[in-house]
mmCIF file of C-alpha atoms and ligand atoms in Angstrom:
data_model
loop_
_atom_site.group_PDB
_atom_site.id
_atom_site.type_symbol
_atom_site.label_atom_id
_atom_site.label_comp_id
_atom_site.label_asym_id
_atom_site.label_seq_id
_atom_site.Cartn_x
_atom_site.Cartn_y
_atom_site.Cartn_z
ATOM 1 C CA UNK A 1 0.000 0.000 0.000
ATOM 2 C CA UNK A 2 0.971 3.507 -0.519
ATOM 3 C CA UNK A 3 2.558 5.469 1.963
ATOM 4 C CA UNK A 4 2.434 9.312 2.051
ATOM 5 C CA UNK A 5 6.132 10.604 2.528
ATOM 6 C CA UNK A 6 5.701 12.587 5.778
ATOM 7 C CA UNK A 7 4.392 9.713 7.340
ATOM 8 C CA UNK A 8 6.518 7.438 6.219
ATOM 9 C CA UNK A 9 9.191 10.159 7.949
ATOM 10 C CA UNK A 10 6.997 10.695 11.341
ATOM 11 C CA UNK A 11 6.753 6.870 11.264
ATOM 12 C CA UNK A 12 10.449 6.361 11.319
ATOM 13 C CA UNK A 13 11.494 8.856 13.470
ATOM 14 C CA UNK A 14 9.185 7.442 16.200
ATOM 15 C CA UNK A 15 10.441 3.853 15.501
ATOM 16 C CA UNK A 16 14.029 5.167 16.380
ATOM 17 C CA UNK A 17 13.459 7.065 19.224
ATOM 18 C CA UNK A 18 13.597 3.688 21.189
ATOM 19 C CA UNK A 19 17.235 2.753 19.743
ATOM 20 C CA UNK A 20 19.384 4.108 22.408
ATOM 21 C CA UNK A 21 22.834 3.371 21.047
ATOM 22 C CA UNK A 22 25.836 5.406 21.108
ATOM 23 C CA UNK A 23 25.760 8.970 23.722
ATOM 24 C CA UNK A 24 25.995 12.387 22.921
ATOM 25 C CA UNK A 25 28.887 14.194 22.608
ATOM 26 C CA UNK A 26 30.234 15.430 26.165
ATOM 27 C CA UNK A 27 32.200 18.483 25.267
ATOM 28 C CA UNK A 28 31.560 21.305 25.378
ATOM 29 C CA UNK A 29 28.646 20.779 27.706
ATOM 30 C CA UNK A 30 25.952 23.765 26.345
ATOM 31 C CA UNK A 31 26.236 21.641 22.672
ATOM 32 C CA UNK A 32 24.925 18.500 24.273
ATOM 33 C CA UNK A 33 22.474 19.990 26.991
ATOM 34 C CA UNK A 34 18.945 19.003 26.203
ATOM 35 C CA UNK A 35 17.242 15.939 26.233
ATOM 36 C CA UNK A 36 19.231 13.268 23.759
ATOM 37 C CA UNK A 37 16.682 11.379 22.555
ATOM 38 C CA UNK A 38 15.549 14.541 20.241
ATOM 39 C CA UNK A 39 15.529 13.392 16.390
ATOM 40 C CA UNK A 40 14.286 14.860 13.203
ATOM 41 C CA UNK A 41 14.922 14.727 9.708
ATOM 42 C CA UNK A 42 13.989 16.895 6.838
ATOM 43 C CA UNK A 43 13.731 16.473 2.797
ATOM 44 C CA UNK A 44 13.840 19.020 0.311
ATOM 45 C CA UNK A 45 13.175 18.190 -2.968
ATOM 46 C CA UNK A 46 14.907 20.354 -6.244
ATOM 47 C CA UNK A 47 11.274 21.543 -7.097
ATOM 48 C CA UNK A 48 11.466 22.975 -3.668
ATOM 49 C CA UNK A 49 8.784 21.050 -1.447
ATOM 50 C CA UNK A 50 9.983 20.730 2.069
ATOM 51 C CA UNK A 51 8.759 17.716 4.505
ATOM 52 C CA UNK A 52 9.904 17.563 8.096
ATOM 53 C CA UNK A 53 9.377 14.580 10.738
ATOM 54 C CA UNK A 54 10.331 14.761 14.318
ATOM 55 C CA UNK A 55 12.025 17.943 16.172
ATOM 56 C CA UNK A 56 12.301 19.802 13.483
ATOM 57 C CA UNK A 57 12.159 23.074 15.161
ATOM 58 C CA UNK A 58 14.927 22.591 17.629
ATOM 59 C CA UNK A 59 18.346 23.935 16.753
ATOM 60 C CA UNK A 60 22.123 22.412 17.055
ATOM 61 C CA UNK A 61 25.124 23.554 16.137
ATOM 62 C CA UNK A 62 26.074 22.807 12.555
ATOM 63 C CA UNK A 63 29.812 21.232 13.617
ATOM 64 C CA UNK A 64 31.865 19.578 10.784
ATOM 65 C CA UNK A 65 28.861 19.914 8.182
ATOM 66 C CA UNK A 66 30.557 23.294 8.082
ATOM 67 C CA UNK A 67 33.774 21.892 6.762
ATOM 68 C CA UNK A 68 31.919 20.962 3.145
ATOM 69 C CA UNK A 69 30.808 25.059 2.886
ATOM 70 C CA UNK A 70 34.361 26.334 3.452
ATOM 71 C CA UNK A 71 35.422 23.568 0.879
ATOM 72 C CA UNK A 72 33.194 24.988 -1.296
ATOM 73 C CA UNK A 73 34.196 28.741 -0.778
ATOM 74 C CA UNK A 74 37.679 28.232 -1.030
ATOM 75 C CA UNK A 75 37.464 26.510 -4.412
ATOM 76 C CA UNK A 76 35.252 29.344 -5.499
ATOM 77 C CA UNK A 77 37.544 31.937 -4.412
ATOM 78 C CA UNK A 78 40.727 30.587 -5.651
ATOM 79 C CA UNK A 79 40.349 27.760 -7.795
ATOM 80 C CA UNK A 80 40.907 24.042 -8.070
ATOM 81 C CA UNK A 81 44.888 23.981 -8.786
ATOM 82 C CA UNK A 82 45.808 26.525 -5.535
ATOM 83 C CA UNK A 83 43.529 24.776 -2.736
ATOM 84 C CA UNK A 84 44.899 21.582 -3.789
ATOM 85 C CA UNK A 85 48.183 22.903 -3.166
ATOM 86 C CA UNK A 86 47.383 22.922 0.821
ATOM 87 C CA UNK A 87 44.885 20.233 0.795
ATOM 88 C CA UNK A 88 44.783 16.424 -0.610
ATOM 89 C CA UNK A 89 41.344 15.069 -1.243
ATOM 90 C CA UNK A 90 42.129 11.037 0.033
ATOM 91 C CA UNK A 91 40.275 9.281 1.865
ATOM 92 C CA UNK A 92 42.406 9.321 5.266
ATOM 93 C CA UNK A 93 40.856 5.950 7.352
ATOM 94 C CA UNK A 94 41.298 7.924 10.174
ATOM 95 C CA UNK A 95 39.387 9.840 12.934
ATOM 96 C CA UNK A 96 38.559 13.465 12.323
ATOM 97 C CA UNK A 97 40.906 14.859 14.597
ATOM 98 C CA UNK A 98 43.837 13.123 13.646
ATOM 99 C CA UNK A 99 47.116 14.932 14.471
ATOM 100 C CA UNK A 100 48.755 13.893 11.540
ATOM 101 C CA UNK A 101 49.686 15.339 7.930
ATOM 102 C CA UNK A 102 50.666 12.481 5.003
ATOM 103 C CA UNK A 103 54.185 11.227 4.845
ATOM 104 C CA UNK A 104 54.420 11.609 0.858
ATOM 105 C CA UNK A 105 52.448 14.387 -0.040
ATOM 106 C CA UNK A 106 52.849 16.346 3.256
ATOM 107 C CA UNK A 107 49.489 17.710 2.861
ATOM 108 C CA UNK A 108 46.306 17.345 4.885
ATOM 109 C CA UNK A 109 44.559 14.354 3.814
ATOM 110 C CA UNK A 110 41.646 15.830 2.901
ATOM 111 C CA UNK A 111 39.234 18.778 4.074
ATOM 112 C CA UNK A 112 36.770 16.604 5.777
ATOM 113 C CA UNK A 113 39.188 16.128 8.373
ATOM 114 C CA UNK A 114 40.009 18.849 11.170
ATOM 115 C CA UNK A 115 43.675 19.002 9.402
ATOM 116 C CA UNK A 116 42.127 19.715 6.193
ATOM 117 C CA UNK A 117 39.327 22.012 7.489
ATOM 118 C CA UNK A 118 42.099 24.492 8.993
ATOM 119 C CA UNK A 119 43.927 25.172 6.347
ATOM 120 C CA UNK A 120 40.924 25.137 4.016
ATOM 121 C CA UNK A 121 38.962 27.966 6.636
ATOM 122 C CA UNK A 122 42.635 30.363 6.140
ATOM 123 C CA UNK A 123 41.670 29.793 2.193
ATOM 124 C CA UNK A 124 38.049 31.192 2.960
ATOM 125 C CA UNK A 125 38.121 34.976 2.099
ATOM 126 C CA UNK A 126 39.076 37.577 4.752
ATOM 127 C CA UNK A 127 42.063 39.153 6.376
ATOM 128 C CA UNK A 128 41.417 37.781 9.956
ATOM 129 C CA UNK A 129 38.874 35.389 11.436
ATOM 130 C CA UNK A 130 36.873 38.325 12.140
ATOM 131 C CA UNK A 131 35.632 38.569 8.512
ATOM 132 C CA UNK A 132 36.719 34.942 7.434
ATOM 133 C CA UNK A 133 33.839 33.777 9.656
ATOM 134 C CA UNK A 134 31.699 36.504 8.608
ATOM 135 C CA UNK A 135 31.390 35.463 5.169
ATOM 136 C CA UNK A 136 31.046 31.985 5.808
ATOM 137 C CA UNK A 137 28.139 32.596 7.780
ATOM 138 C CA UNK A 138 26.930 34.803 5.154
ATOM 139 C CA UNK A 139 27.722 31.736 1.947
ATOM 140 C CA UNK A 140 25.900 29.092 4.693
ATOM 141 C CA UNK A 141 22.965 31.833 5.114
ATOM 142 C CA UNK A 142 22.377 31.943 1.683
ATOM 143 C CA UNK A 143 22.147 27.930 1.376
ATOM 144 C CA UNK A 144 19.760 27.781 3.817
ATOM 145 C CA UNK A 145 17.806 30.887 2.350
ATOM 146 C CA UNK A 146 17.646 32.801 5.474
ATOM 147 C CA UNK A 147 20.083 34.302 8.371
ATOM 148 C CA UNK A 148 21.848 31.982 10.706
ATOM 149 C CA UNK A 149 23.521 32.921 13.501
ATOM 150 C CA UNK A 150 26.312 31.975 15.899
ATOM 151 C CA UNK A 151 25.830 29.710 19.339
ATOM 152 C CA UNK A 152 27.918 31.935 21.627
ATOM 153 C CA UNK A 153 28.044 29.510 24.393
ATOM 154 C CA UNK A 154 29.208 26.572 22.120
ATOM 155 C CA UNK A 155 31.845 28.630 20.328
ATOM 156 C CA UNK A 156 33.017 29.809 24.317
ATOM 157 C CA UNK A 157 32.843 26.527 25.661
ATOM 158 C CA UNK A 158 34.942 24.765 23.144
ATOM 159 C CA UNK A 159 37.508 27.712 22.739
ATOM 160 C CA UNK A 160 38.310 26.972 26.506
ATOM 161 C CA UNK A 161 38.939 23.745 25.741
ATOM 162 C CA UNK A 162 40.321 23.161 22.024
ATOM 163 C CA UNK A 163 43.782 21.894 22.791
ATOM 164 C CA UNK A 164 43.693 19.437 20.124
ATOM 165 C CA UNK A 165 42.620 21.676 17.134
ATOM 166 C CA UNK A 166 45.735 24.093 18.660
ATOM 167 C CA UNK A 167 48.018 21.690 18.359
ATOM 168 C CA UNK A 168 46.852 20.822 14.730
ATOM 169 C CA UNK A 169 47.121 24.449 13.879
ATOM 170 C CA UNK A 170 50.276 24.427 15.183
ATOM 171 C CA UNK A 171 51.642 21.547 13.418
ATOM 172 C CA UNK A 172 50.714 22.778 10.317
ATOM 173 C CA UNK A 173 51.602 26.124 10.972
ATOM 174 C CA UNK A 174 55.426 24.287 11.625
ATOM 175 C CA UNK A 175 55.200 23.004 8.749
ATOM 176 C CA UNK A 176 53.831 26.268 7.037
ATOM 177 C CA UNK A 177 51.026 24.413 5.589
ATOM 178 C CA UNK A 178 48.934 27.254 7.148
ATOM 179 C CA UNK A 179 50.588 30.923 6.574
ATOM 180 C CA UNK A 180 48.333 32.604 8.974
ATOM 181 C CA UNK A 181 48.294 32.866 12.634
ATOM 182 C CA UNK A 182 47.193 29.470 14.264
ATOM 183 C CA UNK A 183 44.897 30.709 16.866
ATOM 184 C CA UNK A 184 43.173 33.553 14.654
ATOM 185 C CA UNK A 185 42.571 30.198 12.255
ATOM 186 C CA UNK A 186 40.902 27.889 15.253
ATOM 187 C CA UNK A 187 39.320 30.795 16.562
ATOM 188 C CA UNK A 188 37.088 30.941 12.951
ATOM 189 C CA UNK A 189 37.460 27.476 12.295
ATOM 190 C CA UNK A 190 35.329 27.167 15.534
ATOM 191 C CA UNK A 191 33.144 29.569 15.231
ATOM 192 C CA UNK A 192 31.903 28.253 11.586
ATOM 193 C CA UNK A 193 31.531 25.102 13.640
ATOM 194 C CA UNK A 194 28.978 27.163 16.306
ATOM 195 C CA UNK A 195 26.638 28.338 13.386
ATOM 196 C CA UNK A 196 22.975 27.597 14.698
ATOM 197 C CA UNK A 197 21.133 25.371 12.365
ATOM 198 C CA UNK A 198 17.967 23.218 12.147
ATOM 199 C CA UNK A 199 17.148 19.919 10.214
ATOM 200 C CA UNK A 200 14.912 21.832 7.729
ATOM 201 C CA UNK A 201 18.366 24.394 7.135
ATOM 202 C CA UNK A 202 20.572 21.094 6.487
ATOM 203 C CA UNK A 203 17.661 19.723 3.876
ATOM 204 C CA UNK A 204 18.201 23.000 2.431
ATOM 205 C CA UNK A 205 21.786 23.290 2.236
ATOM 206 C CA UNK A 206 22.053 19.576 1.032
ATOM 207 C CA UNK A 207 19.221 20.860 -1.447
ATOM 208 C CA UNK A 208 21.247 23.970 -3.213
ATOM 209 C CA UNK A 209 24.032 21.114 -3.551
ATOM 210 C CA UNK A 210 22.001 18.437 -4.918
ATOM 211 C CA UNK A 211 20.466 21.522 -7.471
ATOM 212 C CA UNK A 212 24.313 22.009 -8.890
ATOM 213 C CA UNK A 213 25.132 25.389 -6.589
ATOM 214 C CA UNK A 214 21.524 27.247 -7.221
ATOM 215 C CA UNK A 215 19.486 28.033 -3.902
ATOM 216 C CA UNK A 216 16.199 26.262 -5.496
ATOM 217 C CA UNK A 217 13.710 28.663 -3.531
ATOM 218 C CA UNK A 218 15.343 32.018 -3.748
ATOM 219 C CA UNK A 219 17.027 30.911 -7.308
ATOM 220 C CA UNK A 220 20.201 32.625 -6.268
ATOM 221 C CA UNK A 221 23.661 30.654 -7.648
ATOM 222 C CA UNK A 222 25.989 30.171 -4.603
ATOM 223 C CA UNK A 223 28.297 27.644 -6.019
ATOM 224 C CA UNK A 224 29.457 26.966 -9.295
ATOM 225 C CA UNK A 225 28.466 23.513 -11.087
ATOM 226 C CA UNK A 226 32.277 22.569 -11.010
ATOM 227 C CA UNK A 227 33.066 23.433 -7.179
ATOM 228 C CA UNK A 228 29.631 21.669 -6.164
ATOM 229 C CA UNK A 229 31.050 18.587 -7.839
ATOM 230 C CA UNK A 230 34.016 18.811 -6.202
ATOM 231 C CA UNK A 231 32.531 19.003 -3.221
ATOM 232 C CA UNK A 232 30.070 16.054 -3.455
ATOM 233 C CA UNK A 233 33.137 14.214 -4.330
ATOM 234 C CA UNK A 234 35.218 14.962 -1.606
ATOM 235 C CA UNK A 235 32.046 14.262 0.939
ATOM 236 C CA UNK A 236 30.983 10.976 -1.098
ATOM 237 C CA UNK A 237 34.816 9.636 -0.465
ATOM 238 C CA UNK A 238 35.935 11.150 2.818
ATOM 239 C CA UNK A 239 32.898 12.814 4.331
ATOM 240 C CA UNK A 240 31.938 10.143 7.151
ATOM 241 C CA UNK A 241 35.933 10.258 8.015
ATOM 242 C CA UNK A 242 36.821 5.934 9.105
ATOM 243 C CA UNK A 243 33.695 4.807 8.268
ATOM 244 C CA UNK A 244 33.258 6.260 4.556
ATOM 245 C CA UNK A 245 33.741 2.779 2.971
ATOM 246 C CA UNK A 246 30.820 1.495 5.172
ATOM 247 C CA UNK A 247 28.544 4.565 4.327
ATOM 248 C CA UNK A 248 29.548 4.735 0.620
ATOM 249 C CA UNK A 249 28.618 1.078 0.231
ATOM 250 C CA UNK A 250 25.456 1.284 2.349
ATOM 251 C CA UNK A 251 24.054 4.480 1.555
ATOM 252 C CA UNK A 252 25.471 5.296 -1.536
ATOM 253 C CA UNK A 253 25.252 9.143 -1.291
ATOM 254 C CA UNK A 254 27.845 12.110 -0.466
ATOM 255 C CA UNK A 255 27.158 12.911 3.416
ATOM 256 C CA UNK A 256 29.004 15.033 6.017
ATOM 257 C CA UNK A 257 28.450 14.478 9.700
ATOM 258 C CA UNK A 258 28.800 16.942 12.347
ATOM 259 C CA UNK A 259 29.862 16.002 16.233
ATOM 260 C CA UNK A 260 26.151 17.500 17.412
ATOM 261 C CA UNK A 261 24.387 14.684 16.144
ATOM 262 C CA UNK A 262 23.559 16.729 12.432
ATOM 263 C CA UNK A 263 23.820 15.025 9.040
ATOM 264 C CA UNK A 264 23.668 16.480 5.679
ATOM 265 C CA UNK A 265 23.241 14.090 2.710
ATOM 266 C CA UNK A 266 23.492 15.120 -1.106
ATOM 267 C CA UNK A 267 21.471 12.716 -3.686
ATOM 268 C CA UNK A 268 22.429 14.988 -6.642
ATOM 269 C CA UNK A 269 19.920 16.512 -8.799
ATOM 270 C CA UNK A 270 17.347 15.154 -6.743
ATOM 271 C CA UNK A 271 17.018 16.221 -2.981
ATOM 272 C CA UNK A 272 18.893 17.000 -0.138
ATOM 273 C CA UNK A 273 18.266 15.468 3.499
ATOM 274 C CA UNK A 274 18.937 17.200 6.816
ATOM 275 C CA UNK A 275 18.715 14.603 9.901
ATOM 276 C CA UNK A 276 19.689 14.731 13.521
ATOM 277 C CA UNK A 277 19.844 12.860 16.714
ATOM 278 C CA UNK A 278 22.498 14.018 19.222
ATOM 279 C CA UNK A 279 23.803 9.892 20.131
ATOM 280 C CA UNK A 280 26.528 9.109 18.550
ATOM 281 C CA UNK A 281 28.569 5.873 16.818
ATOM 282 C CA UNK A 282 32.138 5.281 17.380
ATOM 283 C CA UNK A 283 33.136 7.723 14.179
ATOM 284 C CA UNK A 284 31.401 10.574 15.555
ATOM 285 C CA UNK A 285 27.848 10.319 12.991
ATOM 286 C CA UNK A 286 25.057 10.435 14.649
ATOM 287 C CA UNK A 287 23.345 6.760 15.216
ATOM 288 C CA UNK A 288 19.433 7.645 14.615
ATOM 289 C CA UNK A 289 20.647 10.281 11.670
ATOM 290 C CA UNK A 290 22.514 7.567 9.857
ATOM 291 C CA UNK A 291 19.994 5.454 10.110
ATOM 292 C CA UNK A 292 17.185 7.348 8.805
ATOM 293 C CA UNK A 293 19.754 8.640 6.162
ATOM 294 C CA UNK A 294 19.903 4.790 5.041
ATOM 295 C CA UNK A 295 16.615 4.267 5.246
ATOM 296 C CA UNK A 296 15.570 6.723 3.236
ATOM 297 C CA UNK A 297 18.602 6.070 0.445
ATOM 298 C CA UNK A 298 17.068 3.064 0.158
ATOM 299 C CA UNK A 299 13.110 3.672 0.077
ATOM 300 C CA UNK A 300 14.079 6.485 -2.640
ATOM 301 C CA UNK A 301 16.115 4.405 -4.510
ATOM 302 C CA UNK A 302 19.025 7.041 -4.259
ATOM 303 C CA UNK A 303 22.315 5.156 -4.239
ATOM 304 C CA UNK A 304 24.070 6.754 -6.932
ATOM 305 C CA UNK A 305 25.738 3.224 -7.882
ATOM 306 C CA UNK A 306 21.996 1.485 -8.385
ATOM 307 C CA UNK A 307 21.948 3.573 -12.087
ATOM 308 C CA UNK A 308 18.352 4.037 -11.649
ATOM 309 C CA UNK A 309 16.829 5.089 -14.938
ATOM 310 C CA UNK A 310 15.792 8.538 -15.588
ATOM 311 C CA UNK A 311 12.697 8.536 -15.074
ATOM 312 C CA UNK A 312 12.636 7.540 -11.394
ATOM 313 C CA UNK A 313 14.833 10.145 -10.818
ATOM 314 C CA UNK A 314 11.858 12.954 -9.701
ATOM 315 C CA UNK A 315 10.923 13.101 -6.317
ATOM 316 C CA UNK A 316 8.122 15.072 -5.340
ATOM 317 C CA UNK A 317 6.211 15.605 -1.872
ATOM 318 C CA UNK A 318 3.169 15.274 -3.480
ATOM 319 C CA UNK A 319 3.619 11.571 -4.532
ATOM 320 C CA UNK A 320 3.170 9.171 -2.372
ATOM 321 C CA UNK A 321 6.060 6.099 -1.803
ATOM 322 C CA UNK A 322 5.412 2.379 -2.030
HETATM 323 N N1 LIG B 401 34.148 21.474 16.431
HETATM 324 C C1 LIG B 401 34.467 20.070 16.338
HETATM 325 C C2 LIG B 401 35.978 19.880 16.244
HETATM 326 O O1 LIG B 401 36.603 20.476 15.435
HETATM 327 C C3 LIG B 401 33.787 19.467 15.143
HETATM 328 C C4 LIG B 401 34.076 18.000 14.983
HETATM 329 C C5 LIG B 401 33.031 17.241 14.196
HETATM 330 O O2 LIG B 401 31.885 17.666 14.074
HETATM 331 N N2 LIG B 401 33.403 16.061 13.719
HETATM 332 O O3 LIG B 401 36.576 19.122 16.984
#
């Protein structure tokens, strides 16, 4: 029998709400205060219908997600060949935070990681992180099609306590991988990381990806077609850090997690899907997010390795799913 999409959403979020695995992140403690059974997820189509399941109005803060909008800034600003020059794009097999830079090509591994991420946020436009973080939040405002602003207690909290992106900096500012002055780069690095988002913002962000780099409500072109691929590329290989074999495999679309329990997922030219659920796996995702990521990959049909035909490649609220 047919099954409308929303509550074939409401349906699953309320079926996970009992799976209890994995615990929210600890530090810092204002990200992970609230009750952690919270979940929602969002989809937002390319013809610009919106459906939302679960807590969709409650915010988090956006975390590593951020690390694919930077990506995609940099590459606008200065091109392919010079952001390659401080940043690798292989998969790494290792955690996020990593204190480590390749042995051969003495790069970053990739941007995904915190390594990466650094560097790429001194590539994103500005003379200090002042204005570097001022135009990311303005690029990751105009994803999500309104204003976003900045969790003040989050970006506090974890300055107090950020010894291990420091160190990072400082590695790679040994190494003069980064030119610019490693706390000013943490400092915005973790700020982008405090931007305020909900799972409805993610769907929409995922959703000017999946539509090529064009905002599909306000119409607006934020990314070019080449950087968007790119960046779907990057997050499709390296995006779920250790476990990107396992996601590529099982969900078949480009993702980035954040530490806050958020997931964006890309299914190109299609839709893109916000979740959340502050628990967390062993690699940082977000247990009930990467499950109803999965879930809906494969009620959709959206693994990009299935080579669905054409036609079945429209989603629209108004239909109903089998
Ligand atoms: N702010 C966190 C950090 O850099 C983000 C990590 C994450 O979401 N994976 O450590």
């Amino acid at each position: 029998m047919a099954i409308q999409l929303k509550d074939l959403l409401d349906a699953r979020v309320d079926e996970l709400r009992k799976d209890t695995r994995g615990e929210p992140m600890p530090e810092p403690p204002s990200m992970s205060s609230g009750n952690p059974e919270r979940c929602a997820v969002s989809l937002y189509s390319s013809a610009g219908d919106l459906v939302t399941a679960g807590d969709g109005d409650e915010a988090f803060t956006i975390q590593s997600i951020s690390k694919a909008m930077t990506y995609a800034m940099a590459l606008q600003e200065h091109g392919h060949e010079e952001v390659h020059r401080h940043v690798d794009v292989e998969p790494s097999g290792e955690a996020y935070h990593v204190i480590a830079v390749d042995d051969v090509s003495g790069k970053p591994d990739n941007p995904m990681v915190n390594t990466g991420a650094l560097v790429v946020h001194s590539l994103v436009p500005g003379a200090d992180a002042d204005e570097r973080f001022a135009v990311t939040l303005e690029t990751m405002s105009r994803m999500a099609g309104r204003q976003l602003a900045m969790d003040e207690d989050v970006y506090r909290e974890e300055m107090a306590s950020t010894h291990r992106n420091l160190a990072i900096a400082h590695l790679l500012r040994a190494k003069d991988i980064l030119q610019v002055d490693p706390h000013e780069v943490v400092d915005g690095y973790t700020r982008q990381c405090s931007v305020l988002v909900t799972v409805e913002d993610l769907a929409t962000m995922a959703g000017t990806l999946a539509a090529g780099g064009v905002q599909p409500t306000t119409g607006e072109r934020v990314f070019s077609q080449e950087v968007v691929r790119q960046v779907l590329s990057v997050m499709l290989t390296c995006g779920m850090y250790d476990d990107a074999g396992d996601w590529v495999s099982g969900v078949g679309i480009p993702a980035k997690s954040g530490v806050a329990g958020g997931i964006l997922a890309v299914a190109p030219g299609r839709l893109g899907i916000g979740a959340w659920s502050p628990r967390l796996d062993d690699h940082g995702t977000s247990v009930r997010g990467r499950e109803l990521v999965r879930g809906l990959a494969q009620k959709l049909e959206l693994h990009l390795l299935d080579g669905r035909p054409a036609t079945k490649l429209d989603w629209d609220a108004r239909e109903s799913v089998d």
